[in-house]
Amino acid sequence: MNFQIIRYEEIDSTNSEAWRLIDRHASANTVIIAKRQTKGRGQRGNSWQSDLGGLFMSVILQPNLAASQANQITLWTAWGIAKALNETGANVKLKWLNDLLIDRRKLGGILTETRIEADKIRYAVVGIGINWTNEVPDGAIALGELPTTLSSMDELIEVVLLGVEMGQTQSDRKGMTSLLAEYLEMLSDKNVRKTINGRELQGQIIDIRPTGELVVRWEGNSSDAIYQPQTFSVGY
Ligand code: BTN
């Protein structure tokens, strides 16, 4: 892919900037990178702490996908980035649907946003945040502290873009099935926990569907439950 990179010292959110650029006819494979964000956005309406030293990047894509397949973009991106980072000596695992973890701590996350027209994805903005040398919140980890072959933010950017490209190419050429089998193997933990009326339920992730839904087998239940990414969290 021929990525066109646009860099900013500071911006509200690289995802928001990507949408503004799309409105001004930016093309697919445009990449927006900022050193800091003042209104970084995370999943489920959370904000994303965006201090100097972190990687804040958005990639504009125009995948040929139906609206119902939007979660595939997050799945292939997470898979591709984790694989590419692991080539540098890191040990990145995944947390369904959009988290990158090392040692069960959050290394980064992906926020995919889409514009739909006639039930098809017209544009996708894939926002990627990765802790590099920034201060991280409790429960998170920064890649720059760990022994890898990466020695600069620019090298990190190169590897992450390679991961995005690998993910898209793999899903285009080989389909989601093979990729999902590997995604499942790269999960940090297949156990899930949920508390209902004060009672803790334990379950096992047994599958992830190409639409991104999680299939969980709860202990003591004969039928499997299916969850949407927007409404269920695996609880670790
Ligand atoms: C998550 O909640 O795990 C997803 C975090 C995504 C953060 C990135 S940083 C670059 C891009 N711009 C944003 O405002 N958010 C994403």
Tab-separated table of C-alpha atoms and ligand atoms in Angstrom:
chain	number	residue	atom	x	y	z
A	1	MET	CA	0.000	0.000	0.000
A	2	ASN	CA	1.222	3.442	-0.774
A	3	PHE	CA	0.551	5.315	2.450
A	4	GLN	CA	0.552	9.142	2.347
A	5	ILE	CA	1.509	10.329	5.826
A	6	ILE	CA	0.396	13.733	7.176
A	7	ARG	CA	1.963	14.708	10.502
A	8	TYR	CA	0.772	17.157	13.159
A	9	GLU	CA	2.406	18.425	16.329
A	10	GLU	CA	-0.978	18.530	18.087
A	11	ILE	CA	-4.552	17.898	17.030
A	12	ASP	CA	-7.891	17.248	18.747
A	13	SER	CA	-8.111	13.670	17.476
A	14	THR	CA	-6.454	12.051	14.444
A	15	ASN	CA	-9.750	10.238	13.774
A	16	SER	CA	-11.644	13.551	13.736
A	17	GLU	CA	-9.006	15.026	11.429
A	18	ALA	CA	-9.314	12.018	9.130
A	19	TRP	CA	-13.061	12.666	8.769
A	20	ARG	CA	-12.421	16.342	8.044
A	21	LEU	CA	-9.885	15.358	5.374
A	22	ILE	CA	-12.336	12.856	3.868
A	23	ASP	CA	-14.832	15.704	3.544
A	24	ARG	CA	-12.085	17.513	1.615
A	25	HIS	CA	-11.629	14.437	-0.629
A	26	ALA	CA	-8.588	12.795	0.974
A	27	SER	CA	-7.948	9.437	-0.630
A	28	ALA	CA	-7.717	5.952	0.836
A	29	ASN	CA	-4.354	5.121	2.483
A	30	THR	CA	-3.925	8.640	3.827
A	31	VAL	CA	-2.409	8.364	7.319
A	32	ILE	CA	-2.736	11.060	9.969
A	33	ILE	CA	-0.232	11.077	12.828
A	34	ALA	CA	-0.065	13.522	15.735
A	35	LYS	CA	2.477	13.878	18.536
A	36	ARG	CA	-0.324	14.767	20.950
A	37	GLN	CA	-4.102	14.763	20.922
A	38	THR	CA	-6.227	17.125	22.981
A	39	LYS	CA	-9.445	15.108	22.544
A	40	GLY	CA	-8.272	11.572	21.838
A	41	ARG	CA	-11.199	9.200	21.597
A	42	GLY	CA	-11.424	5.567	22.721
A	43	GLN	CA	-14.020	2.838	22.526
A	44	ARG	CA	-17.487	3.267	24.006
A	45	GLY	CA	-17.233	7.055	24.219
A	46	ASN	CA	-14.156	6.936	26.516
A	47	SER	CA	-11.410	9.474	26.112
A	48	TRP	CA	-7.904	8.317	25.157
A	49	GLN	CA	-5.014	9.785	27.134
A	50	SER	CA	-2.714	11.206	24.471
A	51	ASP	CA	0.509	12.583	25.950
A	52	LEU	CA	3.750	13.173	24.109
A	53	GLY	CA	5.613	9.935	23.416
A	54	GLY	CA	2.590	7.887	22.396
A	55	LEU	CA	1.685	6.887	18.860
A	56	PHE	CA	-1.601	8.421	17.700
A	57	MET	CA	-2.427	7.437	14.153
A	58	SER	CA	-5.465	7.158	11.879
A	59	VAL	CA	-5.579	5.398	8.538
A	60	ILE	CA	-8.234	6.156	5.930
A	61	LEU	CA	-9.416	3.026	4.118
A	62	GLN	CA	-12.049	2.258	1.514
A	63	PRO	CA	-12.558	-1.481	1.949
A	64	ASN	CA	-15.048	-3.289	-0.214
A	65	LEU	CA	-17.265	-4.450	2.660
A	66	ALA	CA	-20.923	-4.460	3.610
A	67	ALA	CA	-21.915	-2.332	6.597
A	68	SER	CA	-22.482	-5.492	8.662
A	69	GLN	CA	-18.804	-6.472	8.201
A	70	ALA	CA	-17.342	-3.349	9.816
A	71	ASN	CA	-15.870	-5.261	12.780
A	72	GLN	CA	-13.645	-7.192	10.372
A	73	ILE	CA	-11.558	-4.074	9.911
A	74	THR	CA	-10.749	-3.949	13.628
A	75	LEU	CA	-10.088	-7.703	13.728
A	76	TRP	CA	-7.661	-7.690	10.808
A	77	THR	CA	-5.933	-4.526	12.022
A	78	ALA	CA	-5.384	-5.896	15.541
A	79	TRP	CA	-4.156	-9.218	14.147
A	80	GLY	CA	-1.790	-7.550	11.643
A	81	ILE	CA	-0.325	-5.067	14.119
A	82	ALA	CA	0.192	-7.742	16.784
A	83	LYS	CA	1.949	-10.009	14.288
A	84	ALA	CA	4.123	-7.195	12.945
A	85	LEU	CA	5.105	-6.054	16.459
A	86	ASN	CA	5.899	-9.630	17.468
A	87	GLU	CA	8.441	-9.755	14.643
A	88	THR	CA	10.358	-7.068	16.570
A	89	GLY	CA	10.651	-9.298	19.638
A	90	ALA	CA	7.572	-8.067	21.496
A	91	ASN	CA	5.009	-10.531	22.833
A	92	VAL	CA	1.747	-8.852	21.911
A	93	LYS	CA	-1.526	-10.624	22.645
A	94	LEU	CA	-5.070	-9.625	21.802
A	95	LYS	CA	-8.140	-8.853	23.828
A	96	TRP	CA	-11.389	-9.065	21.890
A	97	LEU	CA	-12.154	-7.011	19.980
A	98	ASN	CA	-9.775	-4.139	19.682
A	99	ASP	CA	-7.094	-4.260	22.373
A	100	LEU	CA	-3.369	-5.007	22.134
A	101	LEU	CA	-1.910	-6.383	25.373
A	102	ILE	CA	1.507	-7.331	26.705
A	103	ASP	CA	1.661	-9.277	29.988
A	104	ARG	CA	-2.087	-8.701	30.355
A	105	ARG	CA	-1.499	-4.943	30.369
A	106	LYS	CA	-2.857	-2.581	27.742
A	107	LEU	CA	-0.337	-1.638	25.080
A	108	GLY	CA	-2.784	-0.015	22.708
A	109	GLY	CA	-6.203	0.032	21.177
A	110	ILE	CA	-8.008	0.452	17.895
A	111	LEU	CA	-11.046	2.624	17.222
A	112	THR	CA	-12.628	1.957	13.835
A	113	GLU	CA	-15.254	4.368	12.584
A	114	THR	CA	-17.185	4.002	9.333
A	115	ARG	CA	-19.308	6.007	6.924
A	116	ILE	CA	-22.019	3.859	5.403
A	117	GLU	CA	-23.794	4.484	2.099
A	118	ALA	CA	-26.413	2.112	0.673
A	119	ASP	CA	-25.454	-0.546	3.235
A	120	LYS	CA	-21.803	-0.516	2.146
A	121	ILE	CA	-18.765	0.955	3.869
A	122	ARG	CA	-17.850	4.059	1.885
A	123	TYR	CA	-14.981	5.043	4.201
A	124	ALA	CA	-13.373	3.594	7.299
A	125	VAL	CA	-11.095	5.482	9.644
A	126	VAL	CA	-8.917	3.126	11.671
A	127	GLY	CA	-7.568	4.930	14.725
A	128	ILE	CA	-4.583	3.304	16.426
A	129	GLY	CA	-3.124	4.338	19.769
A	130	ILE	CA	0.051	2.613	21.026
A	131	ASN	CA	2.017	3.380	24.167
A	132	TRP	CA	5.622	3.974	23.133
A	133	THR	CA	7.550	6.202	25.561
A	134	ASN	CA	4.575	8.082	27.040
A	135	GLU	CA	3.546	7.834	30.697
A	136	VAL	CA	0.894	5.159	30.914
A	137	PRO	CA	-2.124	4.801	33.188
A	138	ASP	CA	-2.379	1.934	35.724
A	139	GLY	CA	-2.834	-1.399	34.010
A	140	ALA	CA	-1.067	-0.259	30.838
A	141	ILE	CA	2.418	-0.849	29.427
A	142	ALA	CA	4.725	1.069	27.065
A	143	LEU	CA	6.573	-0.711	24.273
A	144	GLY	CA	9.596	1.605	24.435
A	145	GLU	CA	10.539	0.122	27.854
A	146	LEU	CA	10.707	-3.407	26.506
A	147	PRO	CA	13.446	-5.248	24.644
A	148	THR	CA	12.532	-5.117	20.950
A	149	THR	CA	14.432	-4.257	17.792
A	150	LEU	CA	12.543	-0.934	17.571
A	151	SER	CA	14.672	2.093	18.311
A	152	SER	CA	12.490	5.046	17.296
A	153	MET	CA	8.914	6.200	16.861
A	154	ASP	CA	9.474	6.250	13.086
A	155	GLU	CA	10.392	2.567	13.144
A	156	LEU	CA	7.289	1.874	15.224
A	157	ILE	CA	5.148	3.734	12.657
A	158	GLU	CA	6.659	1.663	9.846
A	159	VAL	CA	5.950	-1.608	11.638
A	160	VAL	CA	2.390	-0.606	12.551
A	161	LEU	CA	1.609	0.376	8.947
A	162	LEU	CA	3.079	-2.914	7.777
A	163	GLY	CA	0.699	-4.627	10.205
A	164	VAL	CA	-2.316	-2.717	8.833
A	165	GLU	CA	-1.314	-3.710	5.314
A	166	MET	CA	-0.740	-7.368	6.277
A	167	GLY	CA	-4.150	-7.529	7.930
A	168	GLN	CA	-6.003	-6.106	4.963
A	169	THR	CA	-4.094	-8.225	2.445
A	170	GLN	CA	-4.619	-11.434	4.424
A	171	SER	CA	-8.357	-10.868	4.713
A	172	ASP	CA	-8.667	-9.870	1.015
A	173	ARG	CA	-6.666	-12.817	-0.320
A	174	LYS	CA	-7.318	-15.621	2.122
A	175	GLY	CA	-10.548	-14.524	3.807
A	176	MET	CA	-11.271	-14.032	7.464
A	177	THR	CA	-11.408	-17.697	8.485
A	178	SER	CA	-7.662	-18.370	8.623
A	179	LEU	CA	-7.009	-14.984	10.176
A	180	LEU	CA	-9.632	-15.587	12.878
A	181	ALA	CA	-8.138	-18.940	13.816
A	182	GLU	CA	-4.843	-17.145	14.502
A	183	TYR	CA	-6.615	-14.261	16.218
A	184	LEU	CA	-8.171	-16.776	18.645
A	185	GLU	CA	-4.747	-18.281	19.359
A	186	MET	CA	-3.354	-14.814	20.063
A	187	LEU	CA	-5.955	-14.001	22.721
A	188	SER	CA	-4.348	-13.095	26.019
A	189	ASP	CA	-6.970	-15.112	27.880
A	190	LYS	CA	-9.847	-17.280	26.709
A	191	ASN	CA	-11.590	-17.147	30.061
A	192	VAL	CA	-14.408	-14.660	30.535
A	193	ARG	CA	-16.094	-13.533	33.712
A	194	LYS	CA	-19.365	-11.790	34.268
A	195	THR	CA	-21.183	-10.912	37.458
A	196	ILE	CA	-24.947	-11.203	37.383
A	197	ASN	CA	-26.925	-10.410	40.556
A	198	GLY	CA	-23.740	-10.714	42.631
A	199	ARG	CA	-22.931	-14.163	41.211
A	200	GLU	CA	-19.753	-14.579	39.210
A	201	LEU	CA	-20.125	-16.585	36.033
A	202	GLN	CA	-17.120	-18.195	34.328
A	203	GLY	CA	-16.969	-18.989	30.656
A	204	GLN	CA	-14.637	-19.805	27.788
A	205	ILE	CA	-14.296	-18.041	24.464
A	206	ILE	CA	-14.813	-20.750	21.892
A	207	ASP	CA	-15.062	-18.742	18.675
A	208	ILE	CA	-15.080	-15.340	17.050
A	209	ARG	CA	-17.358	-14.972	14.065
A	210	PRO	CA	-16.274	-13.100	10.915
A	211	THR	CA	-18.817	-10.448	11.884
A	212	GLY	CA	-16.795	-9.931	15.087
A	213	GLU	CA	-19.275	-11.549	17.466
A	214	LEU	CA	-17.851	-13.472	20.392
A	215	VAL	CA	-19.082	-17.004	21.103
A	216	VAL	CA	-18.873	-17.926	24.796
A	217	ARG	CA	-19.594	-21.231	26.523
A	218	TRP	CA	-20.637	-20.472	30.102
A	219	GLU	CA	-20.024	-23.111	32.764
A	220	GLY	CA	-23.205	-25.012	33.494
A	221	ASN	CA	-24.936	-23.849	30.309
A	222	SER	CA	-25.612	-26.229	27.469
A	223	SER	CA	-26.029	-23.584	24.765
A	224	ASP	CA	-23.415	-21.039	23.676
A	225	ALA	CA	-23.993	-17.324	24.023
A	226	ILE	CA	-23.161	-14.788	21.331
A	227	TYR	CA	-22.090	-11.241	22.128
A	228	GLN	CA	-21.669	-8.053	20.125
A	229	PRO	CA	-18.466	-6.037	20.664
A	230	GLN	CA	-20.345	-2.849	21.439
A	231	THR	CA	-22.305	-4.354	24.314
A	232	PHE	CA	-20.062	-6.934	26.021
A	233	SER	CA	-16.675	-6.837	27.659
A	234	VAL	CA	-14.657	-9.973	28.453
A	235	GLY	CA	-14.032	-8.760	31.991
A	236	TYR	CA	-10.231	-8.872	32.394
B	1	BTN	C1	-9.544	1.990	22.740
B	1	BTN	O1	-10.427	2.490	23.448
B	1	BTN	O2	-8.891	1.021	23.113
B	1	BTN	C2	-9.277	2.573	21.376
B	1	BTN	C3	-8.288	3.709	21.471
B	1	BTN	C4	-7.992	4.357	20.130
B	1	BTN	C5	-7.116	5.576	20.296
B	1	BTN	C6	-6.619	6.111	18.989
B	1	BTN	S1	-5.334	7.289	19.176
B	1	BTN	C7	-5.426	7.686	17.491
B	1	BTN	C8	-6.889	7.697	17.125
B	1	BTN	N1	-7.477	8.999	17.384
B	1	BTN	C9	-8.374	8.969	18.359
B	1	BTN	O3	-9.001	9.936	18.799
B	1	BTN	N2	-8.500	7.714	18.820
B	1	BTN	C10	-7.644	6.795	18.097
